[in-house]
Short mmCIF file of C-alpha atoms in Angstrom, two decimals:
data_model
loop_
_atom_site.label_atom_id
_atom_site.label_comp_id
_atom_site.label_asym_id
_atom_site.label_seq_id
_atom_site.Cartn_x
_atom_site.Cartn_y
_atom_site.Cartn_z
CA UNK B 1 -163.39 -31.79 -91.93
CA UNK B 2 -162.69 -35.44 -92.14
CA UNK B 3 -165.72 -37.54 -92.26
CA UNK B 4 -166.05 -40.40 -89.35
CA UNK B 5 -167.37 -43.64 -90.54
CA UNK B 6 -168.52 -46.37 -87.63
CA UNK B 7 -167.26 -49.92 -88.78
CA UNK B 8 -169.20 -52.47 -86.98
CA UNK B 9 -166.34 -54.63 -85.10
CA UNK B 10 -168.39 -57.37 -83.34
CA UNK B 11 -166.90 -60.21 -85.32
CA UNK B 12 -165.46 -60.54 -88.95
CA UNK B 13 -163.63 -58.69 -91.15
CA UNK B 14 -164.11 -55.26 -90.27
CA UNK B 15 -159.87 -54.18 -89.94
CA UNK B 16 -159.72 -54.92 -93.87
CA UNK B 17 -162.61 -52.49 -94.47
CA UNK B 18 -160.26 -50.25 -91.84
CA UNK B 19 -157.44 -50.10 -93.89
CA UNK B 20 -159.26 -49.02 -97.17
CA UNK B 21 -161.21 -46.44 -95.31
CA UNK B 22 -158.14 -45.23 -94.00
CA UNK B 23 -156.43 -45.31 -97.71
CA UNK B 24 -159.92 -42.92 -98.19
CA UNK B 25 -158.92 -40.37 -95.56
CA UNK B 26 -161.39 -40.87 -93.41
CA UNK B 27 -161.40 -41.49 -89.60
CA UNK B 28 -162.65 -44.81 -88.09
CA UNK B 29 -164.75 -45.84 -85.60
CA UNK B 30 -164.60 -49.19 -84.29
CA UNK B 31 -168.50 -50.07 -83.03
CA UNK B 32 -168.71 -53.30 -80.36
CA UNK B 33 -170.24 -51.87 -77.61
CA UNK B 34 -173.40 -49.21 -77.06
CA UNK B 35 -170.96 -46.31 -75.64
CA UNK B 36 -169.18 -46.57 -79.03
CA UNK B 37 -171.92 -44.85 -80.34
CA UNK B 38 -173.02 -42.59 -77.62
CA UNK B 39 -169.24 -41.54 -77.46
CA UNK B 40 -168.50 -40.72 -81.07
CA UNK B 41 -171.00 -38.85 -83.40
CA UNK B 42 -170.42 -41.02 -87.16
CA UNK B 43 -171.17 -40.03 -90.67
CA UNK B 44 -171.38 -43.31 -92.32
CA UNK B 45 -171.82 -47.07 -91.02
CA UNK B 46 -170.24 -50.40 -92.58
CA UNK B 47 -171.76 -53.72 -92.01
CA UNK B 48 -168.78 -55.76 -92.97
CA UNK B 49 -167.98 -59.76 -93.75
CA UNK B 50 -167.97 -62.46 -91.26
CA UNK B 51 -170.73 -64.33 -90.11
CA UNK B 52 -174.28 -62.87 -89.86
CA UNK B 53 -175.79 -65.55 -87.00
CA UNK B 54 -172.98 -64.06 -84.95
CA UNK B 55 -173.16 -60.65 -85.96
CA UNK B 56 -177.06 -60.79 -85.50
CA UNK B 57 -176.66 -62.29 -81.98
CA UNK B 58 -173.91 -59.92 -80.60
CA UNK B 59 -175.50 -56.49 -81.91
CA UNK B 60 -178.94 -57.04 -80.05
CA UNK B 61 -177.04 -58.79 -76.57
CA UNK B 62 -174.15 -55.69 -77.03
CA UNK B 63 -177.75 -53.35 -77.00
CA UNK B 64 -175.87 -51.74 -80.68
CA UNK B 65 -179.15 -53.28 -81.99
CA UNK B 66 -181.52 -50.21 -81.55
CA UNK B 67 -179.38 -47.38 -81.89
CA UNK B 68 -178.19 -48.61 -85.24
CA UNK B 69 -181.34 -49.24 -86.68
CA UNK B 70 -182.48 -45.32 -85.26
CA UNK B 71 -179.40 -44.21 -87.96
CA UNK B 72 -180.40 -46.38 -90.44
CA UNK B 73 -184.03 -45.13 -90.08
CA UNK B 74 -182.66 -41.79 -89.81
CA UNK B 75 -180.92 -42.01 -93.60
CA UNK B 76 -177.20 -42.36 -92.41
CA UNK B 77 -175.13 -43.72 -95.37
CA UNK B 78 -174.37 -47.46 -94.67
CA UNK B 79 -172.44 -49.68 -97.12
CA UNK B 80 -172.99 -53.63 -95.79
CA UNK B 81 -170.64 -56.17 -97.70
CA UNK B 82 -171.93 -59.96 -97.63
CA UNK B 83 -172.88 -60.18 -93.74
CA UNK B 84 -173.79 -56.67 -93.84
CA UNK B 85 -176.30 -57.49 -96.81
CA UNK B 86 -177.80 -60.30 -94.71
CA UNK B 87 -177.75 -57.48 -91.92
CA UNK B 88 -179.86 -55.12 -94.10
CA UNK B 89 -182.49 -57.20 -95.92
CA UNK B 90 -185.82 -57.16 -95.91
CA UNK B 91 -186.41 -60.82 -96.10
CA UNK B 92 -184.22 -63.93 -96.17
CA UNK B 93 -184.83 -67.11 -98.19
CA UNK B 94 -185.04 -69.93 -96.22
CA UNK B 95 -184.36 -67.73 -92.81
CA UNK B 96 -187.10 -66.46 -90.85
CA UNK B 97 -184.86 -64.09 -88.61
CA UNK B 98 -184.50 -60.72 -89.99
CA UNK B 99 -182.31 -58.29 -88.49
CA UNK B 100 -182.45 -54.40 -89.69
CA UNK B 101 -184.65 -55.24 -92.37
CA UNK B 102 -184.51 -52.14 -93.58
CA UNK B 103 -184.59 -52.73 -97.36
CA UNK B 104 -186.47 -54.06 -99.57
CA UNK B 105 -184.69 -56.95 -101.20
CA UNK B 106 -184.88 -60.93 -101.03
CA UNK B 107 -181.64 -62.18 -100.10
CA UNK B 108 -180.90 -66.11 -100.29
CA UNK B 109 -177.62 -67.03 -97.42
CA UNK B 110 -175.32 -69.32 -98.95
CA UNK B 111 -176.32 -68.97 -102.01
CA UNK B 112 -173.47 -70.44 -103.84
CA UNK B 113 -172.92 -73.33 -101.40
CA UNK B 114 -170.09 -74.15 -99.20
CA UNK B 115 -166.55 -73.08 -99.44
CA UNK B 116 -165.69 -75.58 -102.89
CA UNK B 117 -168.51 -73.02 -103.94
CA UNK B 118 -166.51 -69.70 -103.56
CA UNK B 119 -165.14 -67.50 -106.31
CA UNK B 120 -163.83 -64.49 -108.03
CA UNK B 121 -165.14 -62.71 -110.89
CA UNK B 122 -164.68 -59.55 -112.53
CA UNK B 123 -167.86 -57.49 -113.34
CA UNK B 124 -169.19 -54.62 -114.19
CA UNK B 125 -170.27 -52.22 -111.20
CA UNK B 126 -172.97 -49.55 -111.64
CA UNK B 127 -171.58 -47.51 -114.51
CA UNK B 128 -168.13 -47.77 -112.92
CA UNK B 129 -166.40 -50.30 -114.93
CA UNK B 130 -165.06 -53.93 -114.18
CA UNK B 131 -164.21 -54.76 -110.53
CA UNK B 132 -162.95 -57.45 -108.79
CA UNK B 133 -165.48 -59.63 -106.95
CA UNK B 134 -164.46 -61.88 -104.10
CA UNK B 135 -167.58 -64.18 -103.13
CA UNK B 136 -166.65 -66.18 -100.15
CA UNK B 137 -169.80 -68.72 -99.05
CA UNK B 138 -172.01 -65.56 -100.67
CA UNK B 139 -174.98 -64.92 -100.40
CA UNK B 140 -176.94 -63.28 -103.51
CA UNK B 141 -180.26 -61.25 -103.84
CA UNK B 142 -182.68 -63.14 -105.36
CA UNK B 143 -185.05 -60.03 -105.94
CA UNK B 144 -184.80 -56.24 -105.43
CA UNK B 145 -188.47 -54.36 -104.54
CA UNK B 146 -189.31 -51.50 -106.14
CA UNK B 147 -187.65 -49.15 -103.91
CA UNK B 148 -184.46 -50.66 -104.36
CA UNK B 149 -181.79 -50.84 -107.90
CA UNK B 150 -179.95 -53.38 -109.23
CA UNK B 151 -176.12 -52.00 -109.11
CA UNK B 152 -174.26 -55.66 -110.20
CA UNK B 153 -174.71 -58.54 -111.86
CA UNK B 154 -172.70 -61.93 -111.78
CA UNK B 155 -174.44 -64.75 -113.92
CA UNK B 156 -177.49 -63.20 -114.19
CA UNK B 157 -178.28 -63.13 -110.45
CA UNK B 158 -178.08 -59.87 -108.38
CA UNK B 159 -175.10 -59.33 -106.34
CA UNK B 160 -175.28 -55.19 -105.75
CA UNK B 161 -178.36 -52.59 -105.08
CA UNK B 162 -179.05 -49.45 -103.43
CA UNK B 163 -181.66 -48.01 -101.87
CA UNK B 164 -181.84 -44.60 -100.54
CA UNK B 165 -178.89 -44.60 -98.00
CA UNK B 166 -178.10 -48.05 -98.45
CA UNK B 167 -175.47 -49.88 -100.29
CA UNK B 168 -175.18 -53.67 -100.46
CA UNK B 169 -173.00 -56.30 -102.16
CA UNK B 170 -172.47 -59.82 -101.64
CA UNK B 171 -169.01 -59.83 -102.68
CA UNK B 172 -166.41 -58.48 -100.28
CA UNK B 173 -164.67 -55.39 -101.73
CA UNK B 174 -162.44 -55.10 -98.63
CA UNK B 175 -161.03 -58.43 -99.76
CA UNK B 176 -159.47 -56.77 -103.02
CA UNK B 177 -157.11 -53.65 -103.29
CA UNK B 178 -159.77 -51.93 -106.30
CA UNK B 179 -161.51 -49.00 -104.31
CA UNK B 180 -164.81 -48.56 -106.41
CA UNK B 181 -167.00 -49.45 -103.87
CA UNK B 182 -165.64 -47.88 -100.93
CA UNK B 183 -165.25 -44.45 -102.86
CA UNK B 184 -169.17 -45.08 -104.14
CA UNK B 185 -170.10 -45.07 -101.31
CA UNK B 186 -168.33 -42.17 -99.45
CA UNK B 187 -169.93 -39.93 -102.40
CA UNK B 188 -172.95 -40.80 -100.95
CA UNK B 189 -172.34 -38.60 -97.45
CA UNK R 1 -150.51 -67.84 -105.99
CA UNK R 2 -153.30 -69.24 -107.19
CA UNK R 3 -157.27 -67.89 -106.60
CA UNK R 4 -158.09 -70.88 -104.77
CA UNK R 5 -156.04 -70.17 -102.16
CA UNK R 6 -156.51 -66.45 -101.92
CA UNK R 7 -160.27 -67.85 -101.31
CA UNK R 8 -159.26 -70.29 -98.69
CA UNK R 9 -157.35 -67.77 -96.76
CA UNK R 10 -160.06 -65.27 -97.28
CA UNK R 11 -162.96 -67.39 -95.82
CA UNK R 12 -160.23 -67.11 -92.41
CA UNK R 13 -160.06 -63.80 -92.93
CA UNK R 14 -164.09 -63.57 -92.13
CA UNK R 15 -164.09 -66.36 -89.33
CA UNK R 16 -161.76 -63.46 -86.93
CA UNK R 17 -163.19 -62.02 -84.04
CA UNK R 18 -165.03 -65.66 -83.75
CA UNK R 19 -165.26 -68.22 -81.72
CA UNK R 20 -164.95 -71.81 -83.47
CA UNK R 21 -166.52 -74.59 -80.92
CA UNK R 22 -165.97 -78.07 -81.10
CA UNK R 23 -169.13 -79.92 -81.23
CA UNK R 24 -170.09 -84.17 -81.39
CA UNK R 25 -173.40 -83.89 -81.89
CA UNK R 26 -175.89 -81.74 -83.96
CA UNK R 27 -177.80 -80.88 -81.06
CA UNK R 28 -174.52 -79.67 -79.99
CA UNK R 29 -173.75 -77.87 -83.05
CA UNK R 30 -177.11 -76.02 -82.69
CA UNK R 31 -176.54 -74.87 -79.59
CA UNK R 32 -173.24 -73.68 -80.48
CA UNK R 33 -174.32 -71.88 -83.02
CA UNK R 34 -176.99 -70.49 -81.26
CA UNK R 35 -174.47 -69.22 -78.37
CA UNK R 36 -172.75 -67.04 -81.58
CA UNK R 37 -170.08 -69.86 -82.73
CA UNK R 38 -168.43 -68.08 -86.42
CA UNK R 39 -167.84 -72.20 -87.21
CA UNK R 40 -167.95 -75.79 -85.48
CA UNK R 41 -165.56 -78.15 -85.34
CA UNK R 42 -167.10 -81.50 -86.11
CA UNK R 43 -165.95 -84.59 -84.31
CA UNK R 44 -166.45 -87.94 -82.60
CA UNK R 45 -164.93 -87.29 -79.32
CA UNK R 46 -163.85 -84.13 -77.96
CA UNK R 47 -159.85 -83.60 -76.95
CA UNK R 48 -160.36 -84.43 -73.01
CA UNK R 49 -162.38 -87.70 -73.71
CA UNK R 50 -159.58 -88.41 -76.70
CA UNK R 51 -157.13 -88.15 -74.07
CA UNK R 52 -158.54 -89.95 -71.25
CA UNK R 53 -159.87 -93.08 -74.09
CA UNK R 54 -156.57 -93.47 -74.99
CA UNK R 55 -156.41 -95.67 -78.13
CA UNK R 56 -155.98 -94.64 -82.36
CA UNK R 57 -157.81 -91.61 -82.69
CA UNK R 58 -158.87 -91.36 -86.18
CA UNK R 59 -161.20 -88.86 -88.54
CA UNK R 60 -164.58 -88.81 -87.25
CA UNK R 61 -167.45 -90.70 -89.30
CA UNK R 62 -168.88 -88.79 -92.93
CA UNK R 63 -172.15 -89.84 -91.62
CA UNK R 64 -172.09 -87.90 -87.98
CA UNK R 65 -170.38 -84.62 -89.79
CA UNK R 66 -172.62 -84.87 -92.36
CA UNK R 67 -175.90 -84.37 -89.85
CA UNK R 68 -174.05 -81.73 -88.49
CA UNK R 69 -173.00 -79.70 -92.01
CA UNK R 70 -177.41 -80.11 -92.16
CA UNK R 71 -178.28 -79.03 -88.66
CA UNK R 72 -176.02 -75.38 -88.91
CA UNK R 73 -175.58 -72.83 -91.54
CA UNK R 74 -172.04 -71.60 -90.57
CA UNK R 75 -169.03 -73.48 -91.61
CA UNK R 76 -168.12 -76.46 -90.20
CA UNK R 77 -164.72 -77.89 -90.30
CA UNK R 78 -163.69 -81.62 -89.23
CA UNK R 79 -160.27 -83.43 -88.45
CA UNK R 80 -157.85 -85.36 -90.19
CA UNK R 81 -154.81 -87.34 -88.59
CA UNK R 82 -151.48 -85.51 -89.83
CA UNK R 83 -149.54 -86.63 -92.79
CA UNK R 84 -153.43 -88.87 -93.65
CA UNK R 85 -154.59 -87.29 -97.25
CA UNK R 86 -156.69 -89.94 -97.72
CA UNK R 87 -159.09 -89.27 -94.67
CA UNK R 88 -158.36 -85.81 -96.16
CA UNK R 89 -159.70 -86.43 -99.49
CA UNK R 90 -162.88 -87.87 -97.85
CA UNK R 91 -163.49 -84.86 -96.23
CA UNK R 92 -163.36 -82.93 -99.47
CA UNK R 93 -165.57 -85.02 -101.12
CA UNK R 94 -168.57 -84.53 -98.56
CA UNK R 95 -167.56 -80.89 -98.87
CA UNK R 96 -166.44 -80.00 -95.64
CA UNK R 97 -165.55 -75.83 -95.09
CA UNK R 98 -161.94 -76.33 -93.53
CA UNK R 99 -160.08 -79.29 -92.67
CA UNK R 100 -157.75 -79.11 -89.53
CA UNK R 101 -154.85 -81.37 -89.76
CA UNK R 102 -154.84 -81.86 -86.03
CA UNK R 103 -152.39 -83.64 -83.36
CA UNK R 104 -155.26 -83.97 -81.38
CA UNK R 105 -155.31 -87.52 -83.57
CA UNK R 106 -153.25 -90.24 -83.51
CA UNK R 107 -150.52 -89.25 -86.45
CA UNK R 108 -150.43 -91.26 -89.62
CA UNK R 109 -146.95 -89.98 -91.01
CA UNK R 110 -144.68 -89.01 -88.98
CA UNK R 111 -142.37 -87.50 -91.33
CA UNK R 112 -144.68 -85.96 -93.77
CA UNK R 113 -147.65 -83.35 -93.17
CA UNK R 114 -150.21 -83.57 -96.04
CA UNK R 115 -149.56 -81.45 -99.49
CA UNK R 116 -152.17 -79.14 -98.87
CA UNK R 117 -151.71 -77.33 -102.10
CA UNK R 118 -153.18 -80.49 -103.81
CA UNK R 119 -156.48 -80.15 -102.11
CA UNK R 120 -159.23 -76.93 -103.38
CA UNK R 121 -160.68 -77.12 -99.52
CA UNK R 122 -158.36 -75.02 -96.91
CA UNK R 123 -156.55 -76.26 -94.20
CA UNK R 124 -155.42 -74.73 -90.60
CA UNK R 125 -152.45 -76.73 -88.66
CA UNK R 126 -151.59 -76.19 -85.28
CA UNK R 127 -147.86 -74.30 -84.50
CA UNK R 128 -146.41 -74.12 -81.28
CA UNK R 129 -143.45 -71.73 -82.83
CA UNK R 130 -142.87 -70.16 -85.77
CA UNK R 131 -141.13 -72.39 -88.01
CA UNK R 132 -143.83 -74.88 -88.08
CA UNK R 133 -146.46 -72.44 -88.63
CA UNK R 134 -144.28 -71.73 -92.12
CA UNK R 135 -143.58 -74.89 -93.00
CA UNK R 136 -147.49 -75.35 -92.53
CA UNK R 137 -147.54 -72.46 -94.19
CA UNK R 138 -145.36 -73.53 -97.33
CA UNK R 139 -147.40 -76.68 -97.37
CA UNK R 140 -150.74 -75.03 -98.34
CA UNK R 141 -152.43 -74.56 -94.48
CA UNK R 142 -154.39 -71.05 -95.42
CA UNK R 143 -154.75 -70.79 -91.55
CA UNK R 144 -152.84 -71.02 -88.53
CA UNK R 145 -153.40 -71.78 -84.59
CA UNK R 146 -151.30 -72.24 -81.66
CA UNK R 147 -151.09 -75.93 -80.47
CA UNK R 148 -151.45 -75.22 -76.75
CA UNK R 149 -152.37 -78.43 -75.06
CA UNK R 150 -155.96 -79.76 -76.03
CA UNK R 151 -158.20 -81.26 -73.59
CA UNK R 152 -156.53 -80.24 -70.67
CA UNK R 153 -158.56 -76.66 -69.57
CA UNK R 154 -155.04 -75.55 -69.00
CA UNK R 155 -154.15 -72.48 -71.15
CA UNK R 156 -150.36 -72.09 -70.58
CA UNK R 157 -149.01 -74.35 -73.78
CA UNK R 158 -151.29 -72.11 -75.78
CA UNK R 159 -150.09 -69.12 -74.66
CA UNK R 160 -146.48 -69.89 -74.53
CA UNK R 161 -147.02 -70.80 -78.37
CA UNK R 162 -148.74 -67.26 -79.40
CA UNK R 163 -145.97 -65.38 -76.97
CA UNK R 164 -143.07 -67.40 -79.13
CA UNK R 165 -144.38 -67.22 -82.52
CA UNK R 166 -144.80 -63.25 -82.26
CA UNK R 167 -141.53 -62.64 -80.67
CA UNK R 168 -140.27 -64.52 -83.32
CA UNK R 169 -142.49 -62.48 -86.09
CA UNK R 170 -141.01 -59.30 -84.09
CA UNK R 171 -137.13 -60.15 -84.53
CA UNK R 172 -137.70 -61.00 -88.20
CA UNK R 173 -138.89 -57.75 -88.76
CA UNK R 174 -136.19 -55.88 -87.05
CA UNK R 175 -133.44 -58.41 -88.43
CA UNK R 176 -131.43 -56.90 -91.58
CA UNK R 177 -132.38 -57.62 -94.45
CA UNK R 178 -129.07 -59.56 -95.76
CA UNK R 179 -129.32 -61.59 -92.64
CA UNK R 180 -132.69 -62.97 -93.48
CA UNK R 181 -131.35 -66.35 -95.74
CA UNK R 182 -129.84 -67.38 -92.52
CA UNK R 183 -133.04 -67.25 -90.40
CA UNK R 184 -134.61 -69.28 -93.15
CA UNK R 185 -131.79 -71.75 -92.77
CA UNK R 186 -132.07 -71.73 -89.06
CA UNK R 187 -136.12 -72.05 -88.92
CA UNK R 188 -135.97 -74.64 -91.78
CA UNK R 189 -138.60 -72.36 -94.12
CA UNK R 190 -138.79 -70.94 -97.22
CA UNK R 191 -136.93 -67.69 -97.63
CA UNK R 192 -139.68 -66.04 -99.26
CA UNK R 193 -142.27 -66.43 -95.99
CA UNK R 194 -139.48 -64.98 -93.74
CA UNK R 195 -139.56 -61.73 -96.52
CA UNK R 196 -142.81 -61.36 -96.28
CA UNK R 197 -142.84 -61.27 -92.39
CA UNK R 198 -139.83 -58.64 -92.93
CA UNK R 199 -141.74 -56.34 -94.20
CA UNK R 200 -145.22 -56.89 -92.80
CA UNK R 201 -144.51 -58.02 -89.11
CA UNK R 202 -147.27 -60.30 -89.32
CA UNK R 203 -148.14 -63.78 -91.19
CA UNK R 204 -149.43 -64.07 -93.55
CA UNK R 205 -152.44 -66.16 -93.04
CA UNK R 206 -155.17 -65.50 -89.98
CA UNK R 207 -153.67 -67.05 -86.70
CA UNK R 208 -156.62 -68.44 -84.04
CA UNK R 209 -155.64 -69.54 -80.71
CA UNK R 210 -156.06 -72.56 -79.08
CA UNK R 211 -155.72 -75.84 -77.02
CA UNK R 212 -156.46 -75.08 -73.21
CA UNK R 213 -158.90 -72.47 -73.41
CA UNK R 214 -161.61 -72.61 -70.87
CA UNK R 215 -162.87 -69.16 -69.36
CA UNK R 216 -164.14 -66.03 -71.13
CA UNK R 217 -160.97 -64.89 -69.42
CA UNK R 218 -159.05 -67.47 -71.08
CA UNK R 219 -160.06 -66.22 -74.41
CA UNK R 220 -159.50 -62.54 -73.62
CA UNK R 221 -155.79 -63.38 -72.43
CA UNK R 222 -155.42 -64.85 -75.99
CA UNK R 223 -157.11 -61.72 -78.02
CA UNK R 224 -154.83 -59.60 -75.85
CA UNK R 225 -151.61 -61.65 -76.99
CA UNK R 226 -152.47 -61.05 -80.03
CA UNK R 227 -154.80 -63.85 -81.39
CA UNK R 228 -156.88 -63.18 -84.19
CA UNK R 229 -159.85 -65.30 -82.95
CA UNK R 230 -160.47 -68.51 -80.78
CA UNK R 231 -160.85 -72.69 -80.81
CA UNK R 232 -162.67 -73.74 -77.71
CA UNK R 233 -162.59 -77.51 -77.55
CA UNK R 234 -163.18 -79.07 -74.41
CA UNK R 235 -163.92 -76.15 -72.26
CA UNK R 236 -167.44 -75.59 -73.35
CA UNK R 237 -169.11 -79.33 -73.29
CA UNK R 238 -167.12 -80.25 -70.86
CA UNK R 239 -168.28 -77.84 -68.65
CA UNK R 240 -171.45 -77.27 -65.78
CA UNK R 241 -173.76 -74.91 -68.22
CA UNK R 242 -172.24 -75.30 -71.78
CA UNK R 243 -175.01 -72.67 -73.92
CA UNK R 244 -173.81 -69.92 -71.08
CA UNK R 245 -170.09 -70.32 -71.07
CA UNK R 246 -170.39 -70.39 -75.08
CA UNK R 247 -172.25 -67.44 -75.19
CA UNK R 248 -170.17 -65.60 -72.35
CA UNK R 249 -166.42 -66.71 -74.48
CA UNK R 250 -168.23 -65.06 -77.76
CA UNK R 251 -168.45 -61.71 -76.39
CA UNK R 252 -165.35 -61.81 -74.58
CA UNK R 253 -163.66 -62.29 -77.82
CA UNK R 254 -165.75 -59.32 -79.17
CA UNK R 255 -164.77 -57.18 -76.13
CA UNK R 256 -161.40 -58.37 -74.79
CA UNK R 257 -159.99 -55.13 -73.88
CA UNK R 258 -163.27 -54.35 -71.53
CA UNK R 259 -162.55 -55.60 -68.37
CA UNK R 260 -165.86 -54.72 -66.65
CA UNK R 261 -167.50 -56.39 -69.04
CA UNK R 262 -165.71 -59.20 -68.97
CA UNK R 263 -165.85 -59.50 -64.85
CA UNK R 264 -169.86 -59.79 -66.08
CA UNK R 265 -169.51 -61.85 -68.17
CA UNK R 266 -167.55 -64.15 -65.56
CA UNK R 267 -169.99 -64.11 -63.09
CA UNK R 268 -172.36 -66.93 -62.07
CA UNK R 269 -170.95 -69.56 -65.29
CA UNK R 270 -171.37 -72.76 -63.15
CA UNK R 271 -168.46 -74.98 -63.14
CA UNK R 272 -165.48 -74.88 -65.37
CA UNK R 273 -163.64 -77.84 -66.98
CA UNK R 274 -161.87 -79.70 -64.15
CA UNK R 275 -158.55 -79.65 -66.28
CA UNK R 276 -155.61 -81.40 -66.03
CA UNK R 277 -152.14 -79.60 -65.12
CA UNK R 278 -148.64 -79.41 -67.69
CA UNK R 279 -147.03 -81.62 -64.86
CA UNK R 280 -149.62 -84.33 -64.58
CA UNK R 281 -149.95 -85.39 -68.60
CA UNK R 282 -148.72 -88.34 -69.95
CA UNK R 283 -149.39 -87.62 -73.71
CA UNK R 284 -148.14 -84.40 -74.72
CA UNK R 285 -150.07 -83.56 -78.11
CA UNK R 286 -148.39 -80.70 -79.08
CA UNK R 287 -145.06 -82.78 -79.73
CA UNK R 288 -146.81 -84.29 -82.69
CA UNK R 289 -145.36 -83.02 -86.10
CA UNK R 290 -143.14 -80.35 -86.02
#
């Protein structure tokens, strides 16, 4: 059967992670609202780009907050690009709101600046080769616990980990047309 | 096409679904961003008080966007008169996000929109069809938005834009394909931007909606007709309980094909913009460079 991955759609650019999955053969889920996920059983979650202050409002006042964070808990795969990273860590530079918190990295917002300060860059990935990195007013991870791996590098500072059920990168691969990540991390379900 | 524009358009790309508030203050900006604004629009005077000041309208001071690039951290973007690259080039240097080369100022050229391709910070220009949104286009903007009629509460220019430009995008499509040169002729754009629309439908930069917008209904009209995101100027500070009509907009934009909740979010949002009607304006913005 065709697996059913919930894209969180509150704000951002969750129709380019849409079009991948769907390159991926797998049915999509648009989340913005609480019956979205009382409706619709999913097999995966995506925290995509856009802006996290926004995202972070509109998932608690949309009540998505709670169930969400019940799947995460729970060990559903989730793969959260940029946003989605902010979404997911433990503990923000700078930034006392959390949101999921669920793993245990530092993340700094904004790391690289404004937008004069976004870039490409071709890295390595995991054990997966060069890919195409699209940083777009990124944030990076400035540490990874112990619970949690380094999966990418750009210029020595940490811009992919895992942990458990969780994928994160502060690049956007739904920006590019290479499908490394996306396929990563539907081998994870 | 070079990276630096890829990234320009791509920073766009994550502002959709968002609502971008125009804000004169940082206690403003804060409380737009609070209320779930994806970016601020920095400037001196909002549209209605532009219009009813009369006067040069010019780039706002480095100085006022600069306390408000400190007070937020989402993007904030700022005006510059059209055709003026050198208030454009000041904005680059304090490293603003996006630059919006705006009719809602006083023109400095009126033949020549800036060479956006010249600058590494993006651009979005207003359209109110689809050959300017090309030529825009062709001139570096890495994001569009409809005109409509800023600082009048009165949505009907915008949405008369966004109905044009995609029943324009729509016959391009279905036009054949050796018949194409002449709608570039006829439009006055690049052939290669009307082949691209051919065969995608669509533009091919991120296309917001604005100028008029006042309501969470307003903005849910606009997602319907095919916006990919919102520009609320006027309508929220100009308005009886500005933190609750910001907040209300943002999740209409979220949820624009949920009526209940939008008829929720409607209720109880104090009073709206007064507004001004198409008939009664004297300056009509949206007739600055075409």
């Amino acid at each position: 059967m065709k697996k059913t991955i919930g894209v969180l759609s509150v704000q951002g650019a969750f129709e380019e992670h849409i079009k991948i999955l769907k390159q991926l053969d797998v049915n999509c889920i648009e989340l913005r609202k609480k019956t979205d996920l009382t409706e619709h059983s999913i097999d995966g979650l995506v925290l995509p780009g856009g802006e996290s202050t926004v995202m972070g409002k509109l998932i608690r006042e949309l009540d998505l907050f709670d169930p969400l964070k019940q799947l995460i808990e729970q060990g559903i795969p989730v793969l959260g690009t940029c946003a989605g990273l902010i979404l997911l860590a433990g503990k923000i530079a700078d930034d006392e709101s959390l949101h999921f918190a669920a793993m245990d990295i530092v993340a700094r917002r904004n790391a690289y600046g404004r937008q004069l300060g976004s870039f490409q860059a071709d890295e390595e990935f995991d054990a997966l080769g060069k890919i195409p990195m699209v940083f777009i007013r990124a944030p990076y991870i400035e540490s990874v616990g112990e619970k949690a791996e380094v999966l990418a590098r750009v210029d020595n500072h940490i811009v992919a980990a895992k942990q458990a059920n969780m994928i994160v990168t502060s690049f956007h691969p739904e920006l590019t047309d290479d499908l490394t990540v996306h396929q990563y991390f539907l081998s994870q379900i | 096409m070079s990276t630096r524009y890829e990234l320009n358009k791509n920073l766009a790309q994550m502002l959709k679904g968002g609502v971008i508030m125009d804000v004169t203050t940082a206690e403003q900006a804060r409380i737009a961003e609070d209320a779930g604004a994806c970016a601020v629009m920095a400037l001196e005077r909002i549209p209605a008080d532009i219009r009813s000041a009369g006067g040069v309208s010019r780039m706002s001071d480095p100085k006022m966007i600069k306390s408000i690039q400190k007070a937020v951290s989402i993007p904030v973007m700022a005006k510059v008169r059209i055709g003026h690259f050198g208030e454009a080039q000041i904005l680059q240097a304090i490293e603003i996000d996006y630059i919006d080369e705006s009719e809602v100022l006083s023109p400095a050229d009126d033949t020549y929109h800036i060479d956006k391709t010249k600058f590494d910070v993006p651009f979005v220009c207003g359209a109110k069809d689809l050959g300017e949104a090309l030529r825009r286009i062709s001139e570096g903007a890495s994001m569009i938005r409809t005109k409509g009629e800023p600082g009048t509460g009165d949505v009907v220019q915008a949405v008369r834009h966004m109905r044009l430009i995609n029943q324009q995008l729509r016959t391009i499509q279905n036009t054949s394909e050796d018949e194409l040169f002449q709608v570039a002729k006829d439009l006055q754009v690049p052939y290669d931007l009307v082949k691209i629309i051919h065969e995608t439908g669509k533009l091919p930069v991120v296309n917001f909606a604005a100028g008029g917008i006042a309501t969470p209904a307003d903005a849910a009209l606009m997602m319907q007709l095919g916006a990919e995101g919102i520009f609320v100027g006027s309508g929220i500070f100009k308005s009886g309980n500005p933190a609750k009509r910001a907040q209300a907009i943002v999740k209409a934009v979220t949820n624009f094909n949920d009526p209940k909740l939008l008829a929720e979010l409607s209720e109880d949002l104090g009073e709206a913009m007064v507004g001004i009607n198409e008939q009664e304006i004297e300056l009509l913005m949206a007739q600055r460079g075409i």
